[in-house]
mmCIF file of C-alpha atoms in Angstrom:
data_model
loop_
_atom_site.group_PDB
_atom_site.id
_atom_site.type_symbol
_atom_site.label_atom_id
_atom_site.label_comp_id
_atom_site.label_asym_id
_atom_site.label_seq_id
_atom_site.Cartn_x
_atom_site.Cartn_y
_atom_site.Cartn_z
ATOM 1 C CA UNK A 1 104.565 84.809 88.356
ATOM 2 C CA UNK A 2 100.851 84.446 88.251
ATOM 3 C CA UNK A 3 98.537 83.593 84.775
ATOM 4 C CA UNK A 4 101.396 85.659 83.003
ATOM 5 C CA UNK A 5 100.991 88.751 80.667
ATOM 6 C CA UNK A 6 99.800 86.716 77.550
ATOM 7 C CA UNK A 7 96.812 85.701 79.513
ATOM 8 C CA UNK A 8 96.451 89.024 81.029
ATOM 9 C CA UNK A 9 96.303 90.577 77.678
ATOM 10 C CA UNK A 10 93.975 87.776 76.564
ATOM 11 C CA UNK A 11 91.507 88.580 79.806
ATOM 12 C CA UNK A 12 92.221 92.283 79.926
ATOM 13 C CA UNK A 13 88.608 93.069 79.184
ATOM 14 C CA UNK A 14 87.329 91.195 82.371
ATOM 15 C CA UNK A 15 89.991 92.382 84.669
ATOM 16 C CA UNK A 16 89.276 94.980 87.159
ATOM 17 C CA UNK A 17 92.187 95.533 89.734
ATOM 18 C CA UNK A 18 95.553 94.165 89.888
ATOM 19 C CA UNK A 19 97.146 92.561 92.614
ATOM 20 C CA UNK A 20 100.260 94.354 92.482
ATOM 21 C CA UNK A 21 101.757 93.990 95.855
ATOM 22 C CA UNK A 22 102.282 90.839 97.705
ATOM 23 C CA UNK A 23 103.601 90.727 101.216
ATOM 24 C CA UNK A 24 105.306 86.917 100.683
ATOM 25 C CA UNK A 25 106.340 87.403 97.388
ATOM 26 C CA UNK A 26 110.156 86.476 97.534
ATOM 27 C CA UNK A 27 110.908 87.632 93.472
ATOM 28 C CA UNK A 28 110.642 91.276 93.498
ATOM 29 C CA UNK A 29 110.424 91.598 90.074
ATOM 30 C CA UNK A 30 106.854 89.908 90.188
ATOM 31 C CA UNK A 31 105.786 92.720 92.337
ATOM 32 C CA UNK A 32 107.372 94.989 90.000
ATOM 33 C CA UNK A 33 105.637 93.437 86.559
ATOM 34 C CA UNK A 34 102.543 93.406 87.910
ATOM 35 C CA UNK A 35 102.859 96.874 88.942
ATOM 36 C CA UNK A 36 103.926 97.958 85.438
ATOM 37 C CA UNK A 37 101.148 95.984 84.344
ATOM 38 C CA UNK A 38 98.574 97.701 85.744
ATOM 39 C CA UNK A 39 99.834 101.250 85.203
ATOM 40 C CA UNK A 40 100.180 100.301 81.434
ATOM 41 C CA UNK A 41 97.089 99.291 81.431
ATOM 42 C CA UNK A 42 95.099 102.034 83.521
ATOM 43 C CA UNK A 43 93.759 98.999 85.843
ATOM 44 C CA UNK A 44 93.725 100.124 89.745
ATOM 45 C CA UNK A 45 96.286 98.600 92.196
ATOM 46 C CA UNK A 46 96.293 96.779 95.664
ATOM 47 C CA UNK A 47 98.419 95.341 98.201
ATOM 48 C CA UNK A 48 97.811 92.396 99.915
ATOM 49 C CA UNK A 49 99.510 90.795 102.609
ATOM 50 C CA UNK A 50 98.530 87.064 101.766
ATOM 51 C CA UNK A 51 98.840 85.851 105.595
ATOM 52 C CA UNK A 52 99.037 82.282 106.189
ATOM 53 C CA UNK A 53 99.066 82.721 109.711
ATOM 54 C CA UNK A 54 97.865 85.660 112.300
ATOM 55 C CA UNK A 55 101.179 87.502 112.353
ATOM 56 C CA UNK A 56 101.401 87.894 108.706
ATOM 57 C CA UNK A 57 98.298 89.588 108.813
ATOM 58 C CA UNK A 58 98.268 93.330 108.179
ATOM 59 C CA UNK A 59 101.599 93.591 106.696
ATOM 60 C CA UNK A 60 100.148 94.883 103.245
ATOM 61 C CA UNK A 61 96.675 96.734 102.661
ATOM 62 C CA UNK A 62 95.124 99.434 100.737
ATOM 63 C CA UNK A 63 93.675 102.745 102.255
ATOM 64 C CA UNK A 64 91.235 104.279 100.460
ATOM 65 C CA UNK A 65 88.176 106.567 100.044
ATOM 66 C CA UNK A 66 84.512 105.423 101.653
ATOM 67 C CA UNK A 67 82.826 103.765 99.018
ATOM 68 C CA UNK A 68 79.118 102.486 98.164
ATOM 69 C CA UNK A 69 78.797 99.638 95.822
ATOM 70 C CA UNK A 70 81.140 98.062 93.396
ATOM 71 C CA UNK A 71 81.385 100.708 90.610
ATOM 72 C CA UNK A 72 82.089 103.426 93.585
ATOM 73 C CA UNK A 73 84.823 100.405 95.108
ATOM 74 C CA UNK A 74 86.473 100.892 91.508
ATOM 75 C CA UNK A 75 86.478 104.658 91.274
ATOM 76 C CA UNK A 76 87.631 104.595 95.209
ATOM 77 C CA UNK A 77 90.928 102.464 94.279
ATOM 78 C CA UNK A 78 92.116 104.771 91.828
ATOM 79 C CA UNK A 79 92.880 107.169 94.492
ATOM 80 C CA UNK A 80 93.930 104.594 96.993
ATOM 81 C CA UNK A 81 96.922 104.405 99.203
ATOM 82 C CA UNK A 82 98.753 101.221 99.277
ATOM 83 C CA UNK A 83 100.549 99.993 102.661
ATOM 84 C CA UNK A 84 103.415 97.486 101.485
ATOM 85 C CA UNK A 85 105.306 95.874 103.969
ATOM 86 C CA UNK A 86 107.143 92.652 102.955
ATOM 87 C CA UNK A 87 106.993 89.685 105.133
ATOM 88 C CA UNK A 88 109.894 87.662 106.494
ATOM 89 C CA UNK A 89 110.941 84.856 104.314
ATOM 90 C CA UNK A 90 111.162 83.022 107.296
ATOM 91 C CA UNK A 91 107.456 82.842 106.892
ATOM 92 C CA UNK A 92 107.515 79.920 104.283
ATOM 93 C CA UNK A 93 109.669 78.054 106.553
ATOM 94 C CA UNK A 94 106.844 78.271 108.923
ATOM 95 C CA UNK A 95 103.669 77.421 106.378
ATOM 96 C CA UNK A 96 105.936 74.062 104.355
ATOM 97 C CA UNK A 97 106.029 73.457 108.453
ATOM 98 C CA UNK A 98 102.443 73.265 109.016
ATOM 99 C CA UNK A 99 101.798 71.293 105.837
ATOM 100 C CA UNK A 100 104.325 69.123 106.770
ATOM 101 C CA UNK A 101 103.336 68.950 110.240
ATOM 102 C CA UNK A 102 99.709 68.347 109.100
ATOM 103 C CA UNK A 103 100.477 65.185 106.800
ATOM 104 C CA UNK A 104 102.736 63.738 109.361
ATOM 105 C CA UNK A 105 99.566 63.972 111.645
ATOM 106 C CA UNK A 106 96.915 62.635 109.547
ATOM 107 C CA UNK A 107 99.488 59.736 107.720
ATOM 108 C CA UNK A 108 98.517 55.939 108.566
ATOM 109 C CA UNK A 109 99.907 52.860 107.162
ATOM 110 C CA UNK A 110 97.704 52.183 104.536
ATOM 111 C CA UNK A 111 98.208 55.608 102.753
#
């Protein structure tokens, strides 16, 4: 759901790329609105795979053109290939886990 596209349009002057694409995003249409967001808006694209643990990582990237300081990394996205691979849901069974797991671990009797 992110800031939403009030904000956006609010901040569209400072915004340079869009994360369009997220590997653990369960509502698809989230992927999609950002995606329509940034083509409305002529603002480059990427994937990301947001990996909360090593086997998430990779799952999503973006392939693109060598590139030599930021304004080239801008002009290099908008010919950029994105990689988009969702992740398992099963995957945010695994990180509440860990949280869980972590404040089960640390937890005393005076907290």
């Amino acid at each position: 759901s992110g800031l939403g596209e009030e904000t956006l349009l609010r901040l569209l002057d400072r915004i340079d790329v869009i994360e369009s694409f997220n590997a653990r995003c369960l509502a698809p249409g989230d992927n999609t609105s950002a995606r329509r967001f940034a083509a409305e808006h002529g603002i480059p694209a990427i994937a990301v795979s947001d990996a909360h643990s090593p086997g998430e990582l990779g799952q999503s990237y973006v392939e693109l053109p060598d590139f030599d300081g930021p304004t080239r990394f801008l002009e290099s996205l908008k010919q950029a290939r994105l990689v988009k691979k969702h992740s398992s849901p099963l995957v945010h069974l695994a990180s509440r886990w860990a949280v869980t797991r972590r404040k089960l671990l640390h937890w005393s009797p005076t907290d």
